[in-house]
Coordinates of C-alpha atoms and ligand atoms in Angstrom, one line a residue:
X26 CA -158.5 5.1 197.9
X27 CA -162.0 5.3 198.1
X28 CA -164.9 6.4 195.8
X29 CA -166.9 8.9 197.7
X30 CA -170.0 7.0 198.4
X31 CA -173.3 9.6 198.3
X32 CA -176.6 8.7 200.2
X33 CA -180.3 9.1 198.8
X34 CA -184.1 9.5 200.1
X35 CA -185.7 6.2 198.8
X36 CA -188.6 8.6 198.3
X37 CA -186.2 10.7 195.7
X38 CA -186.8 14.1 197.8
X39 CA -183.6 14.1 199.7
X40 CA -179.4 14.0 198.4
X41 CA -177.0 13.2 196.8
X42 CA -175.4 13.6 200.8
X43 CA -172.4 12.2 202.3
X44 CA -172.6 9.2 205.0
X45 CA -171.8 11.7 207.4
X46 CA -174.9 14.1 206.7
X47 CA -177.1 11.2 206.1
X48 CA -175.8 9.5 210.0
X49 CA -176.8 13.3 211.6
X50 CA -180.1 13.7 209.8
X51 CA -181.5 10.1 210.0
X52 CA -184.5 10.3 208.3
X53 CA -184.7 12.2 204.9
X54 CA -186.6 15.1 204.5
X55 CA -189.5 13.9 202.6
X56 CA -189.8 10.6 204.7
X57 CA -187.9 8.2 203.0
X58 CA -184.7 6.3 204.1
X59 CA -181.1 7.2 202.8
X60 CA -179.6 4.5 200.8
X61 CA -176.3 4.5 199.5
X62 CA -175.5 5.0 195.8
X63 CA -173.9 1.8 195.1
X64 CA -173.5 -1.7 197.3
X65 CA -169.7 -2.0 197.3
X66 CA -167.7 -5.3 197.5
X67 CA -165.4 -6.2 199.9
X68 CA -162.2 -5.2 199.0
X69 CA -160.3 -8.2 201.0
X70 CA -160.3 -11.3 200.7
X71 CA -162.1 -14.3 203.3
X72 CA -159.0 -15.3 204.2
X73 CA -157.5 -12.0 204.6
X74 CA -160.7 -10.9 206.6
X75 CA -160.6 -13.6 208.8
X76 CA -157.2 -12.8 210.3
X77 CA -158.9 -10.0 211.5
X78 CA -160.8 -8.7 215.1
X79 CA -163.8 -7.8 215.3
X80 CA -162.7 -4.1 215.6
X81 CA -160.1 -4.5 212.4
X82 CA -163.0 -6.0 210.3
X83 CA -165.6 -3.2 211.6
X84 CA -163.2 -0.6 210.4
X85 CA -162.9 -3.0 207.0
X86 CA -166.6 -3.0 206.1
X87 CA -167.7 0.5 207.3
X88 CA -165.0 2.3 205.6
X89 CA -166.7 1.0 202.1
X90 CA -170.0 2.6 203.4
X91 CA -168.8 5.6 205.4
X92 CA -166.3 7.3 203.2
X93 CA -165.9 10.8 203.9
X94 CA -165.0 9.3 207.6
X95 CA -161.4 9.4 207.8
X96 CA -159.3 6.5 208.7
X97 CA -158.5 7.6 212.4
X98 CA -162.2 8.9 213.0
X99 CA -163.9 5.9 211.9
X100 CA -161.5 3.7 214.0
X101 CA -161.8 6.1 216.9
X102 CA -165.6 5.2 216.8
X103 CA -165.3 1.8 216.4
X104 CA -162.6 1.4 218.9
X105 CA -165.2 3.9 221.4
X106 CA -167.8 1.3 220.4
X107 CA -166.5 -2.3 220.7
X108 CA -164.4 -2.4 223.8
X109 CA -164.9 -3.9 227.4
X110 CA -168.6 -3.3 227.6
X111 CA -168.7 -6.2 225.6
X112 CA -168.4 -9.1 228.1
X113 CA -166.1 -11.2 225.8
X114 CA -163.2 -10.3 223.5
X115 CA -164.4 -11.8 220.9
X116 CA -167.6 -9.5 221.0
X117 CA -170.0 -11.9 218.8
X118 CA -169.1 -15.1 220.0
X119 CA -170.6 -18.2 217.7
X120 CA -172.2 -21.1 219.6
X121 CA -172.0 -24.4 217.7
X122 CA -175.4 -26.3 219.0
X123 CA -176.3 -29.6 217.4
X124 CA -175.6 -28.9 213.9
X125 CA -176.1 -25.4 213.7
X126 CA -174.8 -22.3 215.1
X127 CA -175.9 -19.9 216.9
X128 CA -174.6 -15.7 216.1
X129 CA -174.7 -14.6 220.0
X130 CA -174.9 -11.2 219.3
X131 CA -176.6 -10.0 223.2
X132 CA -172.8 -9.6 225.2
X133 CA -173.4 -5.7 224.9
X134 CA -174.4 -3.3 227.9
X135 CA -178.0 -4.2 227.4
X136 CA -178.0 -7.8 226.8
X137 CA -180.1 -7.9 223.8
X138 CA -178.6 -7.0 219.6
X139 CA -179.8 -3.6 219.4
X140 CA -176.8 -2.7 221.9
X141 CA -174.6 -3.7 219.0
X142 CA -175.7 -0.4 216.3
X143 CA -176.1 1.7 219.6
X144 CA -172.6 1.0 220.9
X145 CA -171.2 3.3 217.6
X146 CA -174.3 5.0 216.4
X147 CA -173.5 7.6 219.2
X148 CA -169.7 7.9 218.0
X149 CA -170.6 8.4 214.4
X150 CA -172.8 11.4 215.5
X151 CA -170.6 13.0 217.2
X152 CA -168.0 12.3 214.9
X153 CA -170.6 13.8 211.9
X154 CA -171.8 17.0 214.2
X155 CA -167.6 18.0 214.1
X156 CA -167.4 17.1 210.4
X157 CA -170.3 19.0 209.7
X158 CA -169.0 22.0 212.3
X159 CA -172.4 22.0 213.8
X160 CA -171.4 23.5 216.9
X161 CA -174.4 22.5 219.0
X162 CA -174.4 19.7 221.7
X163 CA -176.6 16.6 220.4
X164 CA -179.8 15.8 222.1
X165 CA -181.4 12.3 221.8
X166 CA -185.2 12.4 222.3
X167 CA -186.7 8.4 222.8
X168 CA -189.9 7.2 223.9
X169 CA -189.3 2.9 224.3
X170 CA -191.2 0.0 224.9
X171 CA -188.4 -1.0 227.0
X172 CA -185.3 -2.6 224.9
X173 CA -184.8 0.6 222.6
X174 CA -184.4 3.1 225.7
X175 CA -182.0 1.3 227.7
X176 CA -179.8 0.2 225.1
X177 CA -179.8 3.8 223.8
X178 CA -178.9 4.9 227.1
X179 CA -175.9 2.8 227.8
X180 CA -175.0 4.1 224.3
X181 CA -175.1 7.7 224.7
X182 CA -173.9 7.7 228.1
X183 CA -171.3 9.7 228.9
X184 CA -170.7 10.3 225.3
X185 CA -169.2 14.0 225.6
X186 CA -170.9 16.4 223.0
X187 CA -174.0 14.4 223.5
X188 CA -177.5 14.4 226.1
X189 CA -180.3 11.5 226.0
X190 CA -183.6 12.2 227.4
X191 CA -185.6 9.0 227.6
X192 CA -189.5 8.3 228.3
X193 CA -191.6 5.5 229.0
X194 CA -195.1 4.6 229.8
X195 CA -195.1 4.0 233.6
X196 CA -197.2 0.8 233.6
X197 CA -195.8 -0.7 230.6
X198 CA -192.2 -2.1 230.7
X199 CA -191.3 -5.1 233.0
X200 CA -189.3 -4.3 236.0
X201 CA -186.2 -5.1 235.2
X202 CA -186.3 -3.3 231.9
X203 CA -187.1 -0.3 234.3
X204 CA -184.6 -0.9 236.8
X205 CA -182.2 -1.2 234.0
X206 CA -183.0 2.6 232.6
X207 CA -183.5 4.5 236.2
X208 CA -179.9 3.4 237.7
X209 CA -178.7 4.9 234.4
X210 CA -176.0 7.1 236.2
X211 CA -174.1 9.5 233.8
X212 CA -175.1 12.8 234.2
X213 CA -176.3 13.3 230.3
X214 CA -179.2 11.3 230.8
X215 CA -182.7 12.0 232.1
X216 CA -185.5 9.2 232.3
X217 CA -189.1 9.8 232.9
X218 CA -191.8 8.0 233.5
X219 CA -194.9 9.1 231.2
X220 CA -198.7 8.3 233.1
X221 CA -200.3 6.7 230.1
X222 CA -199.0 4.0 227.7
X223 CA -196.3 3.5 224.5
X224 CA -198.2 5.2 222.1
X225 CA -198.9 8.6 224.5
X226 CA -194.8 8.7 225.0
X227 CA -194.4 7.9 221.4
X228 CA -196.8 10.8 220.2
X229 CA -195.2 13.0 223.0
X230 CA -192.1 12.6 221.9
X231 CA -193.3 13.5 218.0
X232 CA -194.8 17.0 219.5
X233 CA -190.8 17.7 220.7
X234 CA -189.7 17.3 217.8
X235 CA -192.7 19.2 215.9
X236 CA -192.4 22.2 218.6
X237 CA -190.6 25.1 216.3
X238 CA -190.8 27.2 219.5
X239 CA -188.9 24.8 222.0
X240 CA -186.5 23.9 219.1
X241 CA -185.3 27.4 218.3
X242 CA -185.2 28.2 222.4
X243 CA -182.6 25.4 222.5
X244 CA -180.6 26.1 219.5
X245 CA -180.1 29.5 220.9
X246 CA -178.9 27.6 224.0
X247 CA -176.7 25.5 222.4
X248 CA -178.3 22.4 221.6
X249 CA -179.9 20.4 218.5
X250 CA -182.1 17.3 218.7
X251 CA -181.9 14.0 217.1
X252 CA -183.2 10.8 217.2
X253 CA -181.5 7.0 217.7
X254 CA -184.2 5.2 215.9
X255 CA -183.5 2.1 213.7
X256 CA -183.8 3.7 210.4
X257 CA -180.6 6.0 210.6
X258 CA -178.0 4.6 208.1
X259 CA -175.8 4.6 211.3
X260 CA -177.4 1.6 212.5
X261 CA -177.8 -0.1 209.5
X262 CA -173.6 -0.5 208.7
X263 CA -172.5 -1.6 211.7
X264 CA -175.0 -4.7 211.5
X265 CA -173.3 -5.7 208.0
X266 CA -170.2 -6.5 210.4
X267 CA -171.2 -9.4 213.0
X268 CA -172.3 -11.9 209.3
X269 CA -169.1 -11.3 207.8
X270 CA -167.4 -12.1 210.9
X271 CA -169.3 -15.1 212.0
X272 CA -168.5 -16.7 208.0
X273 CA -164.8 -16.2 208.1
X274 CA -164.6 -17.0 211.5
X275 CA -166.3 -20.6 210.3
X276 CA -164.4 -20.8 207.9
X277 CA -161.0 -20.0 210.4
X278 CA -162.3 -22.5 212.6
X279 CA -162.3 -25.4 209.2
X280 CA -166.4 -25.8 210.3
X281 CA -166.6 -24.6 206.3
X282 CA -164.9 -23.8 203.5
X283 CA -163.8 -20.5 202.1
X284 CA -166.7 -19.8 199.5
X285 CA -168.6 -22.3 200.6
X286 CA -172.3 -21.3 200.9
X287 CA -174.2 -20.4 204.3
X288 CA -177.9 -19.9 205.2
X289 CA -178.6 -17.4 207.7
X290 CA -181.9 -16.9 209.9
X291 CA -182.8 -13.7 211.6
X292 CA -185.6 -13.1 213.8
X293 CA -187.3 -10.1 212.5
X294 CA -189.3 -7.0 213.6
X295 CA -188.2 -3.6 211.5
X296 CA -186.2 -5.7 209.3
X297 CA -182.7 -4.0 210.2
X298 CA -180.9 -6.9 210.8
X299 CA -182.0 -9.1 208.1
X300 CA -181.2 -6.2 206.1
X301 CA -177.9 -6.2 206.9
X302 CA -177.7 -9.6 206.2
X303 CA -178.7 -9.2 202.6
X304 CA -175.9 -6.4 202.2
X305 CA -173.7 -8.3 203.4
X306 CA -174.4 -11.0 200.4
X307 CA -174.8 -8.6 197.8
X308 CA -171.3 -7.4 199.2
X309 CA -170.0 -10.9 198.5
X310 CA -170.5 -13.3 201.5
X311 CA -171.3 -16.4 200.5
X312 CA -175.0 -16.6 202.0
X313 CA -177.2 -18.9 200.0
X314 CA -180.6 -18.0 202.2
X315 CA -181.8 -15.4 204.0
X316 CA -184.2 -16.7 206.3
X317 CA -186.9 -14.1 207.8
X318 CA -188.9 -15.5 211.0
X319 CA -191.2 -13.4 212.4
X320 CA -193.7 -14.3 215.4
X321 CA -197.7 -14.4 215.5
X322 CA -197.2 -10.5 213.6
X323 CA -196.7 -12.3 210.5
X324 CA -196.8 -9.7 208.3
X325 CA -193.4 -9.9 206.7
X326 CA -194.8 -14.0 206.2
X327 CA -197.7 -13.2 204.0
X328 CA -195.6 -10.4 201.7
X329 CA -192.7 -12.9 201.1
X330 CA -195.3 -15.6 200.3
X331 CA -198.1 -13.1 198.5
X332 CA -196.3 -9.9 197.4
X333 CA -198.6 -8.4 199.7
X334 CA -197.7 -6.1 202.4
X335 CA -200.9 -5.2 204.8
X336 CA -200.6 -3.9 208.1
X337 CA -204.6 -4.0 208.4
X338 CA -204.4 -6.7 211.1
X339 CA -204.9 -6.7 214.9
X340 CA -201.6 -6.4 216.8
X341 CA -200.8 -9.6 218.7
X342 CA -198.8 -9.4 222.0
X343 CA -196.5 -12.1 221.9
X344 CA -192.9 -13.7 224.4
X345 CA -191.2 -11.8 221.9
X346 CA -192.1 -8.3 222.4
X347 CA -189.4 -6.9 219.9
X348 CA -190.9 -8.2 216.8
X349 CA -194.3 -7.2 218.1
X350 CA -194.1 -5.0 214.9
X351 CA -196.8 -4.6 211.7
X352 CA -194.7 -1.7 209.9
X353 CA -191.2 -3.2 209.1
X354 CA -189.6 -0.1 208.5
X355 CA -186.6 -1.1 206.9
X356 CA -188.4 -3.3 204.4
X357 CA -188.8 0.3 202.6
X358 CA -184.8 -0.2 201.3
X359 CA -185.2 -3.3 199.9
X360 CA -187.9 -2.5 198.2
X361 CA -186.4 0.7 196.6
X362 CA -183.2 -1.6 195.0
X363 CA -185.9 -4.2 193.9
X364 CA -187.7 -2.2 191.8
X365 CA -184.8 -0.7 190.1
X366 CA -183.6 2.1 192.6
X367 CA -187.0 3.9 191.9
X368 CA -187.9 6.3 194.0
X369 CA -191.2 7.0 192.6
X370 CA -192.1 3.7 192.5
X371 CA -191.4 3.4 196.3
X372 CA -192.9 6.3 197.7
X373 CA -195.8 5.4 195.7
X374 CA -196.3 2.4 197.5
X375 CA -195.2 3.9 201.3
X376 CA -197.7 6.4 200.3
X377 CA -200.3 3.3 199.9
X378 CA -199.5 2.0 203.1
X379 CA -199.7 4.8 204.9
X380 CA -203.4 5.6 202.6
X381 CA -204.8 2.2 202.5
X382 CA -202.6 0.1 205.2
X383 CA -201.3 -2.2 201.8
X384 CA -199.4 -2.1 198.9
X385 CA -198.8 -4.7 196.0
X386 CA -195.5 -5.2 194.8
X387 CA -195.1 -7.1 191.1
X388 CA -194.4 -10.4 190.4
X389 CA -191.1 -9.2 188.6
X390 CA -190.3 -8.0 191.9
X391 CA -191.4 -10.9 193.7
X392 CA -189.6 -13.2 191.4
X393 CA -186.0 -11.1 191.5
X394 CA -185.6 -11.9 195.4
X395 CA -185.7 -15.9 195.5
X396 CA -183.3 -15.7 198.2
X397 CA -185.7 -15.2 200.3
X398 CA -187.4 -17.7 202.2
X399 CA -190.2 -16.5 205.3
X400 CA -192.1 -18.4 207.9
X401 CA -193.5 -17.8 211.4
X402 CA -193.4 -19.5 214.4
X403 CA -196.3 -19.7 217.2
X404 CA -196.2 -19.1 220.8
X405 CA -196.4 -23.1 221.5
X406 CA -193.8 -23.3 218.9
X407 CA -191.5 -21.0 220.6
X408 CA -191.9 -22.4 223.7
X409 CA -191.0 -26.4 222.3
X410 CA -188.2 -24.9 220.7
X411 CA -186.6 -23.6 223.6
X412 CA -187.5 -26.6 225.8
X413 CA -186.4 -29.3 223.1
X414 CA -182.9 -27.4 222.5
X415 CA -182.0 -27.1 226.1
X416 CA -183.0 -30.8 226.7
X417 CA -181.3 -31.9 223.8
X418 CA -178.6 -30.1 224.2
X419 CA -178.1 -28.2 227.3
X420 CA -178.2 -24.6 225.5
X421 CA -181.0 -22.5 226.8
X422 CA -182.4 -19.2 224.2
X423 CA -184.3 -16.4 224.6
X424 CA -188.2 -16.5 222.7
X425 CA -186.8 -14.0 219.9
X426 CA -183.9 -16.3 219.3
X427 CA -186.1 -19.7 219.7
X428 CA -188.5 -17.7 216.9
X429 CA -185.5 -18.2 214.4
X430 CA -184.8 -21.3 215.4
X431 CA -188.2 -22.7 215.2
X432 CA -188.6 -21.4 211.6
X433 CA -184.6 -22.7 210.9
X434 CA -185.7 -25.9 211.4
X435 CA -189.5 -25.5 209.0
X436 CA -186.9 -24.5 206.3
X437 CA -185.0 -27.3 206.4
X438 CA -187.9 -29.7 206.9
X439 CA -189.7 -28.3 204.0
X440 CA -186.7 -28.0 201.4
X441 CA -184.0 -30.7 202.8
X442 CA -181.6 -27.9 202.6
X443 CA -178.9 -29.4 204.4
X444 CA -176.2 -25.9 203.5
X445 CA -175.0 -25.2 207.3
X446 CA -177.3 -22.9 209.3
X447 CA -176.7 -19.6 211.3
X448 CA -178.9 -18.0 213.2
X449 CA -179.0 -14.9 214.9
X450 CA -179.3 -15.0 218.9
X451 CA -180.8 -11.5 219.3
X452 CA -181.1 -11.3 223.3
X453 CA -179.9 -13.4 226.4
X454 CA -181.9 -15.6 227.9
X455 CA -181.8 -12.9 231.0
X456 CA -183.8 -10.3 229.3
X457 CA -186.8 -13.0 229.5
X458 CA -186.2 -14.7 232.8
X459 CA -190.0 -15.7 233.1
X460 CA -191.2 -16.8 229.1
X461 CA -187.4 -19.1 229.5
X462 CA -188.1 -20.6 232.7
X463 CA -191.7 -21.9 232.3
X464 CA -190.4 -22.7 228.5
X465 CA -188.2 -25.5 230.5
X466 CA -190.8 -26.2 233.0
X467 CA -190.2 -23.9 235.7
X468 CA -193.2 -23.0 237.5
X469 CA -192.3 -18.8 238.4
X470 CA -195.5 -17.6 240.1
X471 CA -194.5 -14.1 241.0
X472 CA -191.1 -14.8 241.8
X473 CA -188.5 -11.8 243.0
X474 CA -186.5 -11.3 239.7
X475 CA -183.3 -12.0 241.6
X476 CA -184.5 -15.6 242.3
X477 CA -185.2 -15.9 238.3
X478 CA -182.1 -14.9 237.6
X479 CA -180.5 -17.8 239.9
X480 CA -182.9 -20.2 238.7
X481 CA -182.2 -19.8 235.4
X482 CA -178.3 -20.1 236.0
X483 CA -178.8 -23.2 237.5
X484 CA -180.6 -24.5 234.6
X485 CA -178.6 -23.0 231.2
X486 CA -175.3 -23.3 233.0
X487 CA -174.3 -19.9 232.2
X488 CA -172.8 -17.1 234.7
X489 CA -175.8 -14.3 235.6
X490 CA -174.2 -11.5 232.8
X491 CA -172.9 -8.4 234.5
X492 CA -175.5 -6.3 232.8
X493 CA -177.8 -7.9 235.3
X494 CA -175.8 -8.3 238.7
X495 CA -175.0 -4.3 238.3
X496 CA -178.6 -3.9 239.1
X497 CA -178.5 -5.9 242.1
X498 CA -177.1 -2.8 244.0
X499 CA -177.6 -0.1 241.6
X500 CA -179.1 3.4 243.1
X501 CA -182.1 4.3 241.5
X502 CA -180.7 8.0 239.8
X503 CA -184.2 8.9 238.0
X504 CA -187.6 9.8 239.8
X505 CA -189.1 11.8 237.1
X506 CA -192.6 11.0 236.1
X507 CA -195.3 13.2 234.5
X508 CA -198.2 13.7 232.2
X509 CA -197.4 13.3 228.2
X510 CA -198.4 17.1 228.1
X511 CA -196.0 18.4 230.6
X512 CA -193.1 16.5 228.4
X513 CA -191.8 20.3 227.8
X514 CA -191.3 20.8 230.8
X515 CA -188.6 18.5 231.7
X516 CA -186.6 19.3 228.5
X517 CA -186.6 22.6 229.4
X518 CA -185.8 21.8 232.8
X519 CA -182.7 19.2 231.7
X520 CA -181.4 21.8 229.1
X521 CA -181.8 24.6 231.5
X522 CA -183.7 26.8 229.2
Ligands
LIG775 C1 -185.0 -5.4 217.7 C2 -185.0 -6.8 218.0 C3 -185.3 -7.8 217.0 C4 -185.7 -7.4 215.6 O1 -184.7 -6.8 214.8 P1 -185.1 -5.9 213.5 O2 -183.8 -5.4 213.1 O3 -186.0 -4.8 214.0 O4 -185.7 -6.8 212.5 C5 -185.2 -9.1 217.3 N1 -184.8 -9.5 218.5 C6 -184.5 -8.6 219.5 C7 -184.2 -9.2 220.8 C8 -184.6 -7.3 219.3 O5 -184.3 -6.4 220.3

């Protein structure tokens, strides 16, 4: 039997509230992040774990975190979650390249990692909204760059109980990224173009939200908004999974022993995933270093080396568009267990870096995470990396992935660590036809997509991915496009209010 596990604010203004609670309302009320009361421990051991799917070790590790799920809802979600939209059973297969391996976590609806936190995300709300006998119909409001948007509408789709309304700036996603979001075709989604760029969707999106008026016109109609981003505790879990089950699948496959130590890399942006990668270590995986790359937005770099977090910088537009990021939200819950589980401490400096754009932490701080290690790969980096690995060894990545790698292989220059390596693939090499081809020296000019796409099977070996021959025929089910300021509009329109 489990303890019941209790989630609060970081920022101390928000809780004690069940996983449930904390998975409907996402952010906390004062602004902070809900962090569970205690990191548990696994409960079986590696060799017991590794016996198990990926579905039977989901159910496994969530069920410490989510405990006032019961046993058939959580493995209803999971089983909603991780099922053929996943292009292989295994649903995070490993790659063994050279001497490392590569954590392929991009075989979801979208390609790219985010799909798998959005695959349940939508499952656990639903799931909360009955426990919580809210008796409204959920409504997801998203503005995207491009990867969030899609992979939160193949998510949501067709999720009953549930409606996704997503926007993005007209001019500024690639093609196929577009392509992929208007042949959406389930009939509780709407996609709109927005004339302007990211940051007018974005601040549109905030005004929803902030509008009392619109928000009280569609309770009475039945409906509640919410939001998918990466901060809801619902994302965070279901990342824990894919590390434990790359170690005891190593270790099932005799590349390692049981307890023997790894070293992971992520390639990092918000600072979810490497997050999860830490839990997953504090919950007892054998994980030696936790290696954070980020690109040319080294921010994350300079704090690990400095104890210095400043987002006063200029933003650098980079292959990697998903770690194009100066505030690492996530980075807010580690910092809340380093200093002690304070919650003073850790508004105090989120209130500084909102203020100022910096905060400081102490060397105490500093000095209790040596586990640590951060680097940052260049744009020529990224490019060798991805040339040199699919020369060397035939296995072609996408830029986020080749980021890890690149700084993977300055960490074990630098400290002749020889512990074995993973690192997290965060996106197939499809999502980023162009950066991959001209990486390998493919000259691309401006190529129809579709002849990307069969150049670049000819050259990595690897079947286009369904995600992308789907749009080949898809009909194009979303026209909508207006101004940021008639956003209002086409939610009242989609809700019928
Ligand atoms: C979101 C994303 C990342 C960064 O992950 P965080 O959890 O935000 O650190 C890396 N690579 C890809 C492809 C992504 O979509």
């Amino acid at each position: 039997m489990n303890k019941n596990m209790v989630y609060y604010s970081t920022r101390g203004g928000d809780g004690p509230v069940t996983a449930s609670e904390a998975v409907l309302k996402g952010l906390a009320k004062d602004g902070g992040l809900f962090v569970p009361s205690w990191i548990p421990c696994f409960e079986s051991s590696i060799e017991e774990m590794s016996k198990m799917d990926y579905r039977e070790l989901a159910y496994e590790v969530m069920r410490l975190y989510l405990t006032d799920y019961t046993e058939e809802e959580l493995k209803a979600c999971i089983d909603g979650a991780y099922d053929d939209k996943f292009d292989t059973e295994e649903i995070v297969p490993l790659a063994k390249v050279g001497s490392e391996y590569y954590l392929e976590l991009f075989h979801g609806s979208t390609i790219a990692f985010k799909d798998m936190a959005l695959s349940i995300l939508p499952h656990l709300m639903v799931t909360a909204a009955r426990k919580q006998g809210l008796d409204k119909e959920i409504v997801i409001l998203t503005a995207t760059s491009g990867d969030t948007g899609k992979a939160a509408l193949a998510g949501f789709a067709g999720v009953p109980g549930t409606r996704i309304m997503v926007y993005y700036p007209e001019d500024g996603v690639s093609e196929i990224q577009k392509l992929q979001m208007i042949t959406q075709k389930e009939s509780n989604t709407c996609v709109t173009s927005i004339k302007g760029n990211f940051d007018d969707a974005q601040s549109g999106v905030k005004r929803l939200f902030a509008n009392e008026t619109l928000r009280e016109d569609a309770a009475a109609a039945g409906f509640q908004f919410s939001s998918a981003n990466s901060i809801n505790i619902g994302r965070l879990v279901p990342q824990i999974v894919y590390y434990v089950y790359a170690y005891t699948r190593l270790v099932a496959a005799g590349e390692i022993e049981d307890g023997q130590e790894v070293n992971v890399t992520v390639p990092t942006g918000n600072f979810g995933n490497i997050l999860a990668a830490w839990l997953a270590k504090e919950m007892g995986l054998p994980i030696k270093k936790l290696v954070c790359a980020s690109n040319e937005n080294k921010v994350l770099t300079d704090f690990f080396r400095s104890g210095n977090y400043d987002r006063r910088r200029s933003f650098i537009l980079t292959s990697s568009p998903s770690m194009d990021i100066l505030i690492s939200s996530n980075l807010e819950r580690l910092l809340y267990w380093l200093c002690g589980s304070d919650a003073e401490q850790t508004a105090k400096m989120m209130n500084q870096l909102t203020m100022l754009g910096s905060y400081q932490i102490t060397d105490e701080m500093r000095r209790s995470i040596p586990e640590f290690y951060a680097d940052f790969a260049t744009e020529a980096e990224v490019t060798e990396t991805i040339s040199a690995c699919a020369d060397k060894y035939g296995y072609v990545m996408d830029p986020h992935t080749a980021v890890a790698a690149a700084v993977s292989h300055k960490y074990q220059a630098q400290t002749g660590d020889v512990t074995p390596m993973l690192i997290a693939s965060t996106a197939s090499p499809y999502k980023f036809p162009a950066s991959v081809l001209n990486a390998v020296g493919e000259q691309t000019g401006d190529a129809d997509w579709k002849i990307m796409m069969n150049k670049l099977c000819a050259v990595s070996g690897v079947v286009i991915p369904r995600a992308v021959t789907d749009l080949y025929e898809a009909p194009i089910c979303h026209r909508n496009n207006c101004a940021p300021e008639e956003m209002e509009a086409t939610v009242r329109a989609f809700l019928g209010l």
